[in-house]
Coordinates of C-alpha atoms and ligand atoms in Angstrom, one line a residue:
T1 CA 20.7 1.5 24.3
Q2 CA 24.0 3.0 23.4
L3 CA 23.8 5.0 20.2
D4 CA 26.7 3.2 18.5
L5 CA 24.9 -0.1 18.9
I6 CA 21.9 1.2 17.0
R7 CA 21.4 1.2 13.2
N8 CA 18.3 2.6 11.6
F9 CA 17.6 1.9 8.0
S10 CA 15.1 1.5 5.2
I11 CA 15.0 -0.5 2.1
V12 CA 14.4 1.3 -1.2
A13 CA 13.6 -0.5 -4.4
H14 CA 11.4 -0.5 -7.4
I15 CA 8.3 -2.6 -7.1
D16 CA 8.9 -6.4 -7.3
H17 CA 12.7 -6.1 -7.0
G18 CA 12.5 -8.0 -3.7
K19 CA 12.2 -5.6 -0.9
S20 CA 9.7 -7.6 1.1
T21 CA 11.5 -10.8 0.5
L22 CA 14.7 -9.3 1.8
A23 CA 13.0 -7.9 4.9
D24 CA 11.5 -11.3 5.6
R25 CA 15.0 -12.9 5.3
L26 CA 16.6 -10.4 7.7
I27 CA 13.8 -11.0 10.2
Q28 CA 14.1 -14.8 9.8
M29 CA 17.9 -15.0 9.9
T30 CA 18.2 -13.1 13.1
G31 CA 15.5 -15.2 14.8
T32 CA 13.4 -12.2 15.4
V33 CA 10.4 -14.3 14.6
A34 CA 10.3 -18.0 15.4
A35 CA 10.4 -20.1 12.2
R36 CA 6.9 -21.5 12.8
D37 CA 5.4 -18.0 13.0
M38 CA 7.1 -16.8 9.9
K39 CA 4.7 -16.1 7.1
A40 CA 5.9 -14.8 3.8
Q41 CA 5.9 -11.0 3.6
M42 CA 5.8 -10.5 7.3
L43 CA 5.7 -6.7 7.0
D44 CA 2.8 -6.5 4.7
S45 CA 0.0 -6.8 7.2
M46 CA -3.1 -6.0 5.3
D47 CA -4.7 -8.6 3.0
I48 CA -5.0 -6.2 0.1
E49 CA -1.3 -5.4 0.4
R50 CA -0.5 -9.0 0.3
E51 CA -2.7 -9.7 -2.7
R52 CA -1.6 -6.8 -4.7
G53 CA 2.0 -7.2 -3.6
I54 CA 2.3 -3.6 -2.7
T55 CA 3.3 -2.1 0.6
I56 CA 1.0 0.8 1.6
K57 CA 1.6 1.8 5.2
A58 CA 5.1 2.2 6.6
N59 CA 5.8 -0.6 9.0
T60 CA 8.8 -1.2 11.2
V61 CA 10.6 -4.0 12.9
R62 CA 13.3 -4.1 15.5
I63 CA 15.9 -6.8 15.0
E64 CA 18.7 -7.9 17.4
Y65 CA 21.8 -8.8 15.6
P66 CA 25.0 -10.3 17.1
A67 CA 27.6 -9.0 14.8
K68 CA 31.0 -10.4 13.9
D69 CA 32.7 -7.9 16.2
G70 CA 31.1 -9.7 19.2
K71 CA 28.6 -6.9 20.0
T72 CA 24.8 -7.2 19.7
Y73 CA 23.3 -4.4 17.6
I74 CA 19.7 -3.2 17.4
L75 CA 18.7 -2.8 13.8
N76 CA 15.5 -0.8 13.2
L77 CA 14.1 -1.4 9.7
I78 CA 11.4 1.0 8.6
D79 CA 9.5 -0.4 5.7
T80 CA 8.7 2.4 3.2
P81 CA 5.9 2.3 0.7
G82 CA 7.4 2.0 -2.8
H83 CA 4.7 3.7 -4.8
V84 CA 4.7 7.3 -5.9
D85 CA 1.2 7.9 -4.4
F86 CA 2.7 7.5 -1.0
A87 CA 5.8 9.6 -1.7
Y88 CA 5.1 11.8 1.3
E89 CA 5.1 8.8 3.7
V90 CA 8.3 7.7 2.0
S91 CA 10.0 11.0 2.6
R92 CA 8.9 11.1 6.3
S93 CA 10.1 7.6 7.1
M94 CA 13.4 8.3 5.4
R95 CA 14.0 11.2 7.8
A96 CA 13.6 8.8 10.7
V97 CA 16.6 6.7 9.7
E98 CA 20.3 7.2 8.7
G99 CA 20.8 4.7 5.9
S100 CA 19.2 2.7 3.1
L101 CA 19.7 -0.6 1.4
L102 CA 19.2 0.1 -2.3
V103 CA 17.8 -3.1 -3.7
V104 CA 18.1 -3.6 -7.5
D105 CA 16.9 -6.7 -9.3
A106 CA 20.1 -7.9 -11.1
S107 CA 18.1 -9.2 -14.0
Q108 CA 16.1 -6.0 -14.5
G109 CA 18.3 -3.1 -13.4
V110 CA 17.5 0.4 -12.4
E111 CA 13.8 1.4 -12.9
A112 CA 11.8 4.6 -12.5
Q113 CA 10.9 4.0 -8.9
T114 CA 14.5 3.0 -8.0
L115 CA 15.5 6.4 -9.1
A116 CA 12.7 8.3 -7.3
N117 CA 13.2 6.4 -4.1
V118 CA 17.0 6.6 -4.1
Y119 CA 16.9 10.4 -4.7
Q120 CA 14.7 10.7 -1.6
A121 CA 17.1 8.7 0.4
L122 CA 20.0 10.9 -0.8
D123 CA 17.9 14.0 0.0
A124 CA 17.4 12.7 3.5
G125 CA 21.2 12.4 3.8
H126 CA 21.4 8.6 3.9
E127 CA 24.4 6.4 3.6
I128 CA 23.5 3.9 0.9
V129 CA 24.5 0.3 0.5
P130 CA 23.7 -1.1 -3.0
V131 CA 22.3 -4.7 -2.9
L132 CA 21.9 -6.7 -6.1
N133 CA 19.1 -9.2 -5.7
K134 CA 18.0 -12.3 -7.6
I135 CA 21.5 -13.3 -8.6
D136 CA 20.1 -16.9 -8.7
L137 CA 18.3 -16.0 -11.9
P138 CA 20.0 -17.1 -15.1
A139 CA 19.3 -13.6 -16.5
A140 CA 21.1 -11.8 -13.7
E141 CA 23.9 -9.6 -14.9
P142 CA 25.4 -8.2 -11.7
D143 CA 28.4 -6.5 -13.5
R144 CA 26.3 -4.7 -16.0
I145 CA 23.8 -3.5 -13.3
R146 CA 26.6 -2.4 -11.1
Q147 CA 27.9 -0.2 -13.9
Q148 CA 24.3 1.0 -14.5
I149 CA 23.9 2.1 -10.9
E150 CA 27.1 4.1 -11.3
D151 CA 26.1 5.6 -14.6
V152 CA 22.5 6.4 -13.9
I153 CA 22.5 7.2 -10.2
G154 CA 26.1 8.2 -9.7
L155 CA 26.6 5.9 -6.8
D156 CA 29.7 3.8 -6.2
A157 CA 28.5 0.2 -6.6
S158 CA 31.8 -1.5 -6.6
D159 CA 31.2 -3.1 -3.2
A160 CA 27.5 -3.9 -3.8
V161 CA 26.3 -6.9 -1.9
L162 CA 25.2 -9.8 -4.2
I163 CA 22.3 -11.7 -2.8
S164 CA 19.4 -14.0 -3.5
A165 CA 16.7 -13.0 -1.1
K166 CA 14.7 -16.0 -2.2
S167 CA 17.4 -18.6 -1.4
G168 CA 19.0 -16.7 1.5
L169 CA 22.3 -16.3 -0.2
G170 CA 24.3 -13.2 0.9
I171 CA 22.0 -12.3 3.8
P172 CA 24.7 -12.5 6.4
E173 CA 26.8 -10.1 4.3
V174 CA 23.8 -7.7 4.2
L175 CA 23.6 -7.8 8.0
E176 CA 27.3 -7.1 8.4
A177 CA 27.1 -4.3 5.8
I178 CA 24.3 -2.6 7.8
V179 CA 26.5 -2.6 10.9
T180 CA 29.8 -1.7 9.3
R181 CA 28.7 0.6 6.5
L182 CA 25.7 2.5 7.9
P183 CA 26.3 5.2 10.5
P184 CA 24.8 5.1 14.0
P185 CA 22.1 7.7 14.9
K186 CA 23.0 10.9 16.7
G187 CA 21.1 12.4 19.6
D188 CA 21.4 13.9 23.1
R189 CA 19.9 11.9 26.0
D190 CA 20.0 14.9 28.3
A191 CA 18.3 17.4 25.9
P192 CA 14.5 18.0 26.0
L193 CA 12.5 15.3 24.3
K194 CA 12.2 15.7 20.6
A195 CA 10.5 12.9 18.8
M196 CA 9.3 12.6 15.2
L197 CA 5.8 11.3 14.5
V198 CA 6.7 8.8 11.7
D199 CA 3.3 7.0 11.3
S200 CA 0.1 6.3 13.0
W201 CA -2.7 3.9 12.5
Y202 CA -5.9 2.6 14.1
D203 CA -5.8 -0.7 16.0
A204 CA -9.1 -2.4 16.8
Y205 CA -7.9 -3.1 20.4
L206 CA -5.5 -0.3 21.2
G207 CA -7.1 2.6 19.4
V208 CA -4.7 5.0 17.7
V209 CA -1.1 3.8 17.7
V210 CA 1.7 6.3 17.1
M211 CA 5.1 5.4 15.8
V212 CA 8.0 7.7 16.8
R213 CA 11.7 8.1 16.2
I214 CA 13.3 9.7 19.2
M215 CA 15.8 12.4 18.2
D216 CA 16.8 13.8 21.6
G217 CA 15.7 13.1 25.2
V218 CA 13.9 10.1 26.6
M219 CA 10.2 9.0 26.3
K220 CA 8.8 7.0 29.2
K221 CA 5.5 5.3 29.9
G222 CA 3.2 7.8 31.9
D223 CA 4.9 10.9 30.4
R224 CA 2.7 13.7 29.3
V225 CA 3.5 14.7 25.8
R226 CA 2.5 17.5 23.5
M227 CA 2.1 17.4 19.7
M228 CA 3.7 20.6 18.5
Q229 CA 1.5 21.1 15.4
T230 CA -1.9 20.6 17.1
N231 CA -0.8 21.6 20.6
A232 CA -2.8 18.6 22.0
V233 CA -1.5 17.0 25.2
Y234 CA -1.7 13.3 25.9
G235 CA -0.6 10.9 28.6
I236 CA 1.4 7.9 27.3
D237 CA -0.5 4.6 28.3
K238 CA 1.7 2.1 26.5
L239 CA 5.2 2.3 25.1
A240 CA 6.5 -0.6 23.0
V241 CA 8.8 -1.7 20.2
L242 CA 7.7 -3.8 17.2
K243 CA 9.5 -7.2 16.8
P244 CA 7.3 -7.1 14.7
E245 CA 4.6 -7.9 17.4
M246 CA 4.4 -5.3 20.2
R247 CA 6.8 -5.7 23.2
D248 CA 6.4 -3.3 26.0
I249 CA 9.4 -1.3 26.9
A250 CA 10.2 1.1 29.8
E251 CA 11.7 3.9 27.8
L252 CA 12.8 4.9 24.4
G253 CA 16.0 6.9 24.1
P254 CA 17.7 8.9 21.3
G255 CA 18.0 7.0 18.1
E256 CA 15.3 4.5 19.0
I257 CA 12.1 3.8 17.1
G258 CA 9.0 2.6 18.8
I259 CA 5.2 3.1 19.3
F260 CA 3.0 4.5 21.9
T261 CA -0.7 4.7 22.7
A262 CA -2.3 7.6 24.6
S263 CA -6.1 7.5 24.3
I264 CA -6.0 9.4 21.1
K265 CA -9.4 9.3 19.4
Q266 CA -8.7 9.6 15.7
V267 CA -5.7 9.1 13.5
R268 CA -6.6 12.6 12.2
D269 CA -5.4 14.0 15.5
T270 CA -1.9 12.8 14.7
R271 CA 0.0 14.4 11.9
V272 CA 2.8 12.5 10.2
G273 CA 5.9 14.6 10.4
D274 CA 4.8 16.4 13.6
T275 CA 7.2 16.8 16.5
I276 CA 6.4 15.4 19.9
T277 CA 7.9 16.8 23.1
H278 CA 7.1 16.8 26.8
E279 CA 4.3 19.0 28.1
R280 CA 6.7 20.5 30.6
K281 CA 10.3 21.4 29.8
G282 CA 9.7 20.6 26.2
C283 CA 11.9 21.5 23.3
T284 CA 11.1 24.9 21.8
E285 CA 11.9 24.2 18.1
A286 CA 10.1 21.7 16.0
L287 CA 11.7 19.4 13.5
P288 CA 11.9 21.1 10.1
G289 CA 9.8 20.4 7.0
F290 CA 6.4 19.5 8.4
K291 CA 3.9 19.3 5.5
P292 CA 0.6 17.6 5.5
A293 CA -0.2 15.2 2.7
Q294 CA -2.5 16.8 0.1
P295 CA -5.0 14.8 -1.9
V296 CA -4.6 15.4 -5.6
V297 CA -7.2 13.2 -7.2
F298 CA -10.9 13.4 -6.4
C299 CA -13.8 11.3 -7.3
G300 CA -17.4 10.6 -6.2
L301 CA -18.3 7.3 -4.6
F302 CA -21.9 6.4 -4.6
P303 CA -23.6 3.2 -3.4
V304 CA -25.2 1.2 -6.3
D305 CA -28.1 0.6 -4.0
A306 CA -29.3 3.8 -2.4
N307 CA -30.3 2.0 0.7
E308 CA -26.6 1.3 1.4
F309 CA -25.8 4.9 1.9
E310 CA -25.7 4.7 5.7
N311 CA -23.4 1.7 5.5
L312 CA -21.2 3.5 3.1
R313 CA -21.0 6.5 5.5
D314 CA -20.0 4.2 8.4
A315 CA -17.4 2.4 6.3
I316 CA -15.9 5.7 5.0
E317 CA -15.7 7.0 8.6
K318 CA -13.9 3.9 9.8
L319 CA -11.4 4.0 6.9
S320 CA -10.6 7.7 7.4
L321 CA -9.9 7.1 11.0
N322 CA -7.1 5.0 9.8
D323 CA -5.9 7.1 6.9
A324 CA -5.6 10.8 7.4
S325 CA -4.6 11.4 3.8
F326 CA -8.0 10.4 2.5
S327 CA -10.5 13.2 2.6
T328 CA -14.3 13.0 2.2
E329 CA -17.3 15.2 1.9
M330 CA -21.0 14.5 1.4
E331 CA -22.1 14.9 -2.2
T332 CA -25.5 14.7 -3.9
S333 CA -25.9 14.0 -7.6
A334 CA -29.1 14.2 -9.5
A335 CA -28.2 11.0 -11.3
L336 CA -26.6 9.0 -8.5
G337 CA -28.3 10.2 -5.3
F338 CA -26.3 10.6 -2.1
G339 CA -22.7 9.8 -1.9
F340 CA -19.3 11.1 -1.1
R341 CA -16.7 13.2 -2.9
C342 CA -13.3 11.8 -1.8
G343 CA -9.8 13.0 -2.2
F344 CA -6.8 10.7 -2.7
L345 CA -3.0 11.0 -2.9
G346 CA -3.2 9.4 -6.3
L347 CA -4.8 6.8 -8.5
L348 CA -3.4 3.8 -6.6
H349 CA -4.6 5.2 -3.3
L350 CA -8.1 5.6 -4.9
E351 CA -8.1 2.0 -6.0
V352 CA -7.0 0.7 -2.7
I353 CA -9.7 2.6 -0.8
R354 CA -12.4 1.6 -3.3
D355 CA -11.3 -2.0 -3.1
R356 CA -11.4 -2.0 0.7
L357 CA -14.9 -0.5 0.8
E358 CA -16.1 -3.1 -1.6
R359 CA -14.3 -6.0 0.0
E360 CA -14.1 -5.3 3.7
Y361 CA -17.5 -3.6 4.0
D362 CA -19.2 -5.4 1.1
I363 CA -20.7 -2.3 -0.6
D364 CA -21.1 -2.1 -4.3
L365 CA -19.9 1.3 -5.5
I366 CA -20.2 3.6 -8.5
T367 CA -17.0 5.6 -8.9
T368 CA -17.3 8.8 -11.0
A369 CA -14.5 10.0 -13.2
P370 CA -11.4 10.9 -11.2
S371 CA -10.6 14.6 -11.4
V372 CA -7.7 16.7 -10.4
V373 CA -8.0 20.0 -8.5
F374 CA -8.2 22.9 -10.9
K375 CA -7.5 26.4 -9.8
L376 CA -10.1 28.9 -11.0
H377 CA -8.9 32.4 -11.3
M378 CA -12.1 34.5 -11.0
K379 CA -12.6 37.8 -12.6
D380 CA -13.0 39.3 -9.2
G381 CA -9.4 38.4 -8.4
T382 CA -10.1 35.5 -6.1
V383 CA -8.8 31.9 -6.7
Q384 CA -11.1 28.9 -6.1
D385 CA -10.2 25.2 -6.0
L386 CA -12.5 23.1 -8.2
H387 CA -12.7 19.5 -6.9
N388 CA -15.7 18.5 -8.8
P389 CA -16.5 19.5 -12.5
A390 CA -20.2 19.6 -11.5
D391 CA -19.4 22.7 -9.4
M392 CA -17.9 24.6 -12.3
P393 CA -19.3 28.2 -12.1
D394 CA -20.5 30.1 -15.1
L395 CA -17.6 30.9 -17.4
T396 CA -18.5 34.6 -17.4
Y397 CA -17.1 34.8 -13.9
V398 CA -13.9 32.9 -14.7
D399 CA -10.8 34.7 -16.0
H400 CA -8.6 31.7 -16.5
I401 CA -8.1 28.1 -15.3
E402 CA -4.9 26.4 -14.1
E403 CA -4.3 22.7 -13.9
P404 CA -1.6 20.7 -12.1
R405 CA 1.3 19.5 -14.2
I406 CA 3.6 16.6 -13.4
K407 CA 7.2 15.7 -14.1
A408 CA 7.0 12.1 -15.2
T409 CA 10.0 9.8 -15.6
I410 CA 9.5 6.8 -17.7
M411 CA 12.1 4.0 -18.3
V412 CA 11.5 1.7 -21.2
P413 CA 13.4 -0.7 -23.5
D414 CA 14.4 1.0 -26.7
D415 CA 12.0 -1.0 -28.8
Y416 CA 8.9 0.5 -27.2
L417 CA 10.2 4.1 -27.0
G418 CA 8.2 5.2 -30.1
D419 CA 4.9 4.1 -28.6
V420 CA 5.7 5.7 -25.3
L421 CA 6.5 9.1 -27.0
K422 CA 3.3 8.9 -29.0
L423 CA 1.2 8.1 -25.9
C424 CA 2.7 11.1 -24.0
Q425 CA 2.3 13.4 -27.0
D426 CA -1.4 12.3 -27.2
R427 CA -1.8 13.3 -23.6
R428 CA -0.6 16.8 -24.1
G429 CA 2.9 16.0 -22.9
I430 CA 6.0 18.1 -23.5
Q431 CA 9.2 16.2 -23.8
M432 CA 11.9 17.5 -21.4
D433 CA 14.7 14.9 -21.6
L434 CA 15.7 11.7 -23.3
S435 CA 18.7 9.6 -22.3
Y436 CA 19.9 6.1 -22.4
A437 CA 21.3 3.6 -19.9
G438 CA 22.3 0.6 -22.1
S439 CA 19.4 -0.4 -24.2
R440 CA 16.9 1.3 -21.9
A441 CA 15.7 4.7 -22.6
M442 CA 14.8 7.2 -19.9
V443 CA 12.4 10.0 -20.9
V444 CA 11.2 12.8 -18.8
Y445 CA 7.9 14.4 -19.7
D446 CA 5.9 17.4 -18.5
L447 CA 2.3 16.2 -18.5
P448 CA -1.0 17.4 -17.2
L449 CA -2.0 15.3 -14.2
A450 CA -5.6 15.3 -15.5
E451 CA -4.4 13.3 -18.5
V452 CA -2.7 10.8 -16.3
V453 CA -5.4 10.0 -13.8
F454 CA -7.7 8.4 -16.4
D455 CA -6.0 5.4 -17.7
F456 CA -2.4 6.4 -18.4
Y457 CA -0.9 3.6 -16.4
D458 CA -3.0 1.0 -18.2
R459 CA -2.2 2.4 -21.6
L460 CA 1.5 2.6 -20.8
K461 CA 1.6 -1.0 -19.6
S462 CA -0.3 -2.2 -22.6
V463 CA 1.8 -0.3 -25.3
T464 CA 5.0 -1.6 -23.7
Q465 CA 3.8 -5.0 -22.8
G466 CA 4.5 -4.3 -19.2
Y467 CA 8.1 -3.3 -19.7
A468 CA 7.9 0.4 -18.9
S469 CA 8.2 1.8 -15.4
F470 CA 6.8 5.1 -14.4
D471 CA 7.1 7.6 -11.6
Y472 CA 6.0 11.2 -11.2
T473 CA 6.1 14.3 -9.0
I474 CA 3.7 17.2 -9.1
S475 CA 5.6 20.1 -10.6
E476 CA 3.4 23.2 -10.8
Y477 CA 0.0 24.7 -11.7
R478 CA -0.2 26.1 -15.2
E479 CA -2.8 27.9 -17.3
D480 CA -4.4 26.1 -20.2
F481 CA -7.5 26.3 -22.3
L482 CA -9.8 24.1 -20.2
V483 CA -13.5 23.8 -20.4
K484 CA -16.2 21.9 -18.7
M485 CA -17.9 19.3 -20.9
S486 CA -21.4 18.2 -19.8
I487 CA -23.2 15.2 -21.0
L488 CA -26.9 15.5 -21.5
V489 CA -29.2 12.5 -21.7
N490 CA -32.6 13.3 -22.9
E491 CA -31.8 17.0 -22.6
E492 CA -31.0 16.6 -18.9
P493 CA -27.4 17.1 -17.8
V494 CA -26.0 14.1 -16.0
D495 CA -23.7 15.7 -13.5
A496 CA -21.8 12.5 -12.7
L497 CA -20.6 12.3 -16.3
S498 CA -19.3 15.9 -16.6
M499 CA -15.6 16.5 -16.9
M500 CA -13.0 19.2 -17.5
V501 CA -11.2 18.8 -20.8
H502 CA -8.8 20.7 -23.0
R503 CA -10.7 22.7 -25.5
D504 CA -8.9 21.1 -28.5
R505 CA -9.7 17.6 -27.3
A506 CA -13.3 18.3 -26.4
E507 CA -14.9 17.2 -29.7
A508 CA -13.0 13.9 -29.8
R509 CA -13.7 13.1 -26.2
G510 CA -17.3 14.2 -26.5
R511 CA -17.9 12.1 -29.6
A512 CA -16.3 9.0 -28.0
M513 CA -18.4 9.5 -24.9
V514 CA -21.8 9.8 -26.6
E515 CA -21.0 6.9 -28.9
K516 CA -20.2 4.8 -25.9
L517 CA -23.3 5.9 -24.0
K518 CA -25.5 5.0 -26.9
D519 CA -24.4 1.4 -26.6
L520 CA -24.6 1.4 -22.9
I521 CA -28.1 2.9 -22.4
P522 CA -30.9 0.5 -23.3
R523 CA -33.7 1.6 -25.6
H524 CA -36.7 3.2 -24.1
M525 CA -40.2 3.7 -25.3
F526 CA -39.1 7.1 -26.7
K527 CA -36.2 8.6 -28.6
I528 CA -33.3 9.7 -26.4
P529 CA -30.8 12.3 -27.6
I530 CA -27.4 11.9 -26.0
Q531 CA -25.3 15.0 -26.3
A532 CA -22.0 16.4 -25.2
A533 CA -21.9 20.1 -24.7
I534 CA -19.7 23.0 -23.7
G535 CA -22.0 25.5 -22.0
A536 CA -25.0 25.7 -24.3
R537 CA -23.2 24.6 -27.4
V538 CA -23.6 20.9 -28.3
I539 CA -20.4 19.5 -29.7
A540 CA -21.4 15.9 -30.3
R541 CA -24.7 14.1 -30.5
E542 CA -26.2 10.6 -30.9
T543 CA -29.8 9.5 -30.8
L544 CA -30.9 6.3 -29.3
S545 CA -34.0 5.4 -31.2
A546 CA -37.2 4.4 -29.5
M547 CA -38.2 0.9 -28.9
R548 CA -41.5 0.6 -30.6
K549 CA -43.7 -1.9 -29.0
D550 CA -46.8 -2.5 -31.0
V551 CA -49.3 -2.5 -28.2
T552 CA -52.2 -2.8 -30.5
A553 CA -51.1 -6.0 -32.1
K554 CA -53.0 -8.1 -29.6
C555 CA -56.3 -6.5 -30.3
Y556 CA -57.6 -8.6 -33.1
G557 CA -59.2 -5.9 -35.3
G558 CA -62.5 -4.6 -34.1
D559 CA -62.7 -3.0 -30.8
A560 CA -61.7 0.6 -31.6
S561 CA -62.3 2.0 -28.2
R562 CA -60.0 -0.5 -26.6
K563 CA -57.4 0.2 -29.2
K564 CA -57.6 3.9 -28.4
K565 CA -57.4 3.4 -24.7
L566 CA -54.2 1.4 -25.1
L567 CA -52.6 4.0 -27.3
E568 CA -53.5 6.7 -24.8
K569 CA -51.9 4.6 -22.0
Q570 CA -48.8 4.3 -24.0
K571 CA -48.7 8.0 -24.6
A572 CA -49.2 8.7 -20.9
G573 CA -46.4 6.4 -20.1
K574 CA -44.2 8.2 -22.6
K575 CA -45.2 11.6 -21.1
R576 CA -44.4 10.5 -17.6
M577 CA -41.0 9.4 -18.6
R578 CA -40.3 12.7 -20.3
Q579 CA -41.8 14.7 -17.6
F580 CA -39.4 13.3 -15.0
G581 CA -36.6 13.2 -17.5
K582 CA -36.5 9.6 -16.4
V583 CA -34.1 7.7 -18.5
E584 CA -32.7 4.6 -17.0
I585 CA -29.0 4.6 -17.2
P586 CA -27.4 1.4 -16.1
Q587 CA -24.8 1.6 -13.4
E588 CA -21.9 0.2 -15.5
A589 CA -22.4 3.1 -18.0
F590 CA -20.8 5.5 -15.5
I591 CA -17.7 3.5 -15.3
S592 CA -17.4 2.3 -18.9
A593 CA -18.2 5.7 -20.5
L594 CA -15.3 7.3 -18.7
K595 CA -12.7 4.8 -20.0
M596 CA -11.2 6.3 -23.1
D597 CA -9.5 4.7 -26.1
Ligands
GTP1 P1 6.6 -4.6 -3.4 O1 6.3 -5.1 -2.0 O2 5.4 -4.8 -4.3 O3 7.3 -3.3 -3.5 O4 7.6 -5.7 -4.0 P2 8.9 -6.1 -3.4 O5 10.0 -5.2 -3.9 O6 8.8 -6.2 -1.9 O7 9.1 -7.5 -4.0 P3 8.9 -8.9 -3.3 O8 9.8 -9.2 -2.2 O9 7.4 -9.1 -3.1 O10 9.4 -9.8 -4.5 C1 8.8 -9.8 -5.8 C2 9.0 -11.1 -6.5 O11 10.3 -11.5 -6.7 C3 8.4 -12.2 -5.7 O12 7.7 -13.1 -6.5 C4 9.6 -12.9 -5.0 O13 9.4 -14.3 -4.8 C5 10.6 -12.7 -6.1 N1 12.0 -12.7 -5.6 C6 12.4 -11.9 -4.5 N2 13.7 -12.1 -4.3 C7 14.1 -13.0 -5.2 C8 15.4 -13.7 -5.5 O14 16.4 -13.5 -4.9 N3 15.4 -14.5 -6.6 C9 14.3 -14.8 -7.3 N4 14.4 -15.7 -8.3 N5 13.1 -14.2 -7.1 C10 13.0 -13.4 -6.0

């Protein structure tokens, strides 16, 4: 295809502003999918995505559009995930296209993710067409929002396209704007092959499928290609475009976006952002900016039923074939048995994976407290990453500890600002900036990631009745006074409940935790101390009193020897319990105890 007949674009928007609905309309209106095959949210393929209404994996569709100028254009839409956890995927897919439609809900206006995503599009050098959606709503205020886009983002919105993705109003204008206002791709057909690996996933029938954007040169079926990061060489078995179902194609030229399969065993063998070239006469220089996605939040996953361990292992292996950003390692816990310590890109990623394990593989799981990666600066000068509070070494070896900080942007109606500031302050936040766009405040906070992974989103939503929007980027590692807090039940440390906390917050956290556990653990035949401790020092304590079953009540007087026997039996029972430190902690205690506030 001629370069000037191609337009590659993505749609950037805050969650719920109508990105998927608009994509569906574009597909429908160009007859890319026959009406009878059209299901709502065509691009969100996984069930969970559809249910949760979030787009996780980048998807793509090739649309043929006969424009008003009489020419037929090929429009490649790359669907980008909207959520911050997938920011790396967003930035990769942005580099594969030249322009973006910026969708803003005309009744809501600019939100935190609108900003985060549009900045990424601008970083990638995109031409941007603002689109105001939901103008069918009585609350829509297109003039005000247009002004807001100019004020907050600094983008000329005077010729924003007004649409209702729901009713289809304005869709033809969007298609024309894509062709007339977004630039065609550049590329040299005669240069050595240079393709960007945009995405990859595991398909039950085809194995690993790789999505590429061709920058220079031509990719053909049968070609032998090399991944420049891993140096692995593969022969291309199948070359296709997504419409959105796969259609085989003989070749992909510069500016084009398509997929190939090449008997690649695991998604892990493909690195998003890698450069693909021909085995022979390949290009010498890779595309800039390759950076693997780093997990930032870790937690332990254990089967509720220990017999399910093998099933869990299988399920985790299958899932990680399909998601290279999710890391796993075997873990054993004295309290929970065998399980896995898993790393995620963020909390949402964690939730999605946990949901899939429970739902698609039908395994009941215990999730331990999410933890961030702390950097331990040891006295011997080395630096260690701490993924699991249970692995914290003796403090005498540690010089100081650093934790990841984030730059959080929160947008919220004026009325709730006070509550938001209080929440951030409570979470050890440092206010960086506060500004207004109309009656909405935008605050920027420097916060410890560790304080955000617990229940920050939930708290933020609840104190603002759902009106706040939130986005963050990891900023830096910084030293703070952090300690490991252990929880001891019946004098035994329960590793799955230990956590890293700020020294000043340790007492309050510890107290809350032991109080909760006291309610969660059922009474036993003996007294159970429940303690929170830093090193050997107990900072909070509760005692669960013994359940006193009067075992002699049934012996109607008399028989003293029988009475004695029974008492001895009870004592032995008690002893055995103590001996094994065997307190039964119900499964839900692990989850509930960690939820603060
Ligand atoms: P994510 O996929 O979660 O990022 O959301 P999204 O931005 O793709 O939003 P989606 O298309 O799922 O739309 C969110 C909600 O807004 C849905 O309930 C849509 O039906 C509704 N919606 C989308 N466009 C319009 C519109 O033009 N008018 C009205 N009234 N509702 C719309």
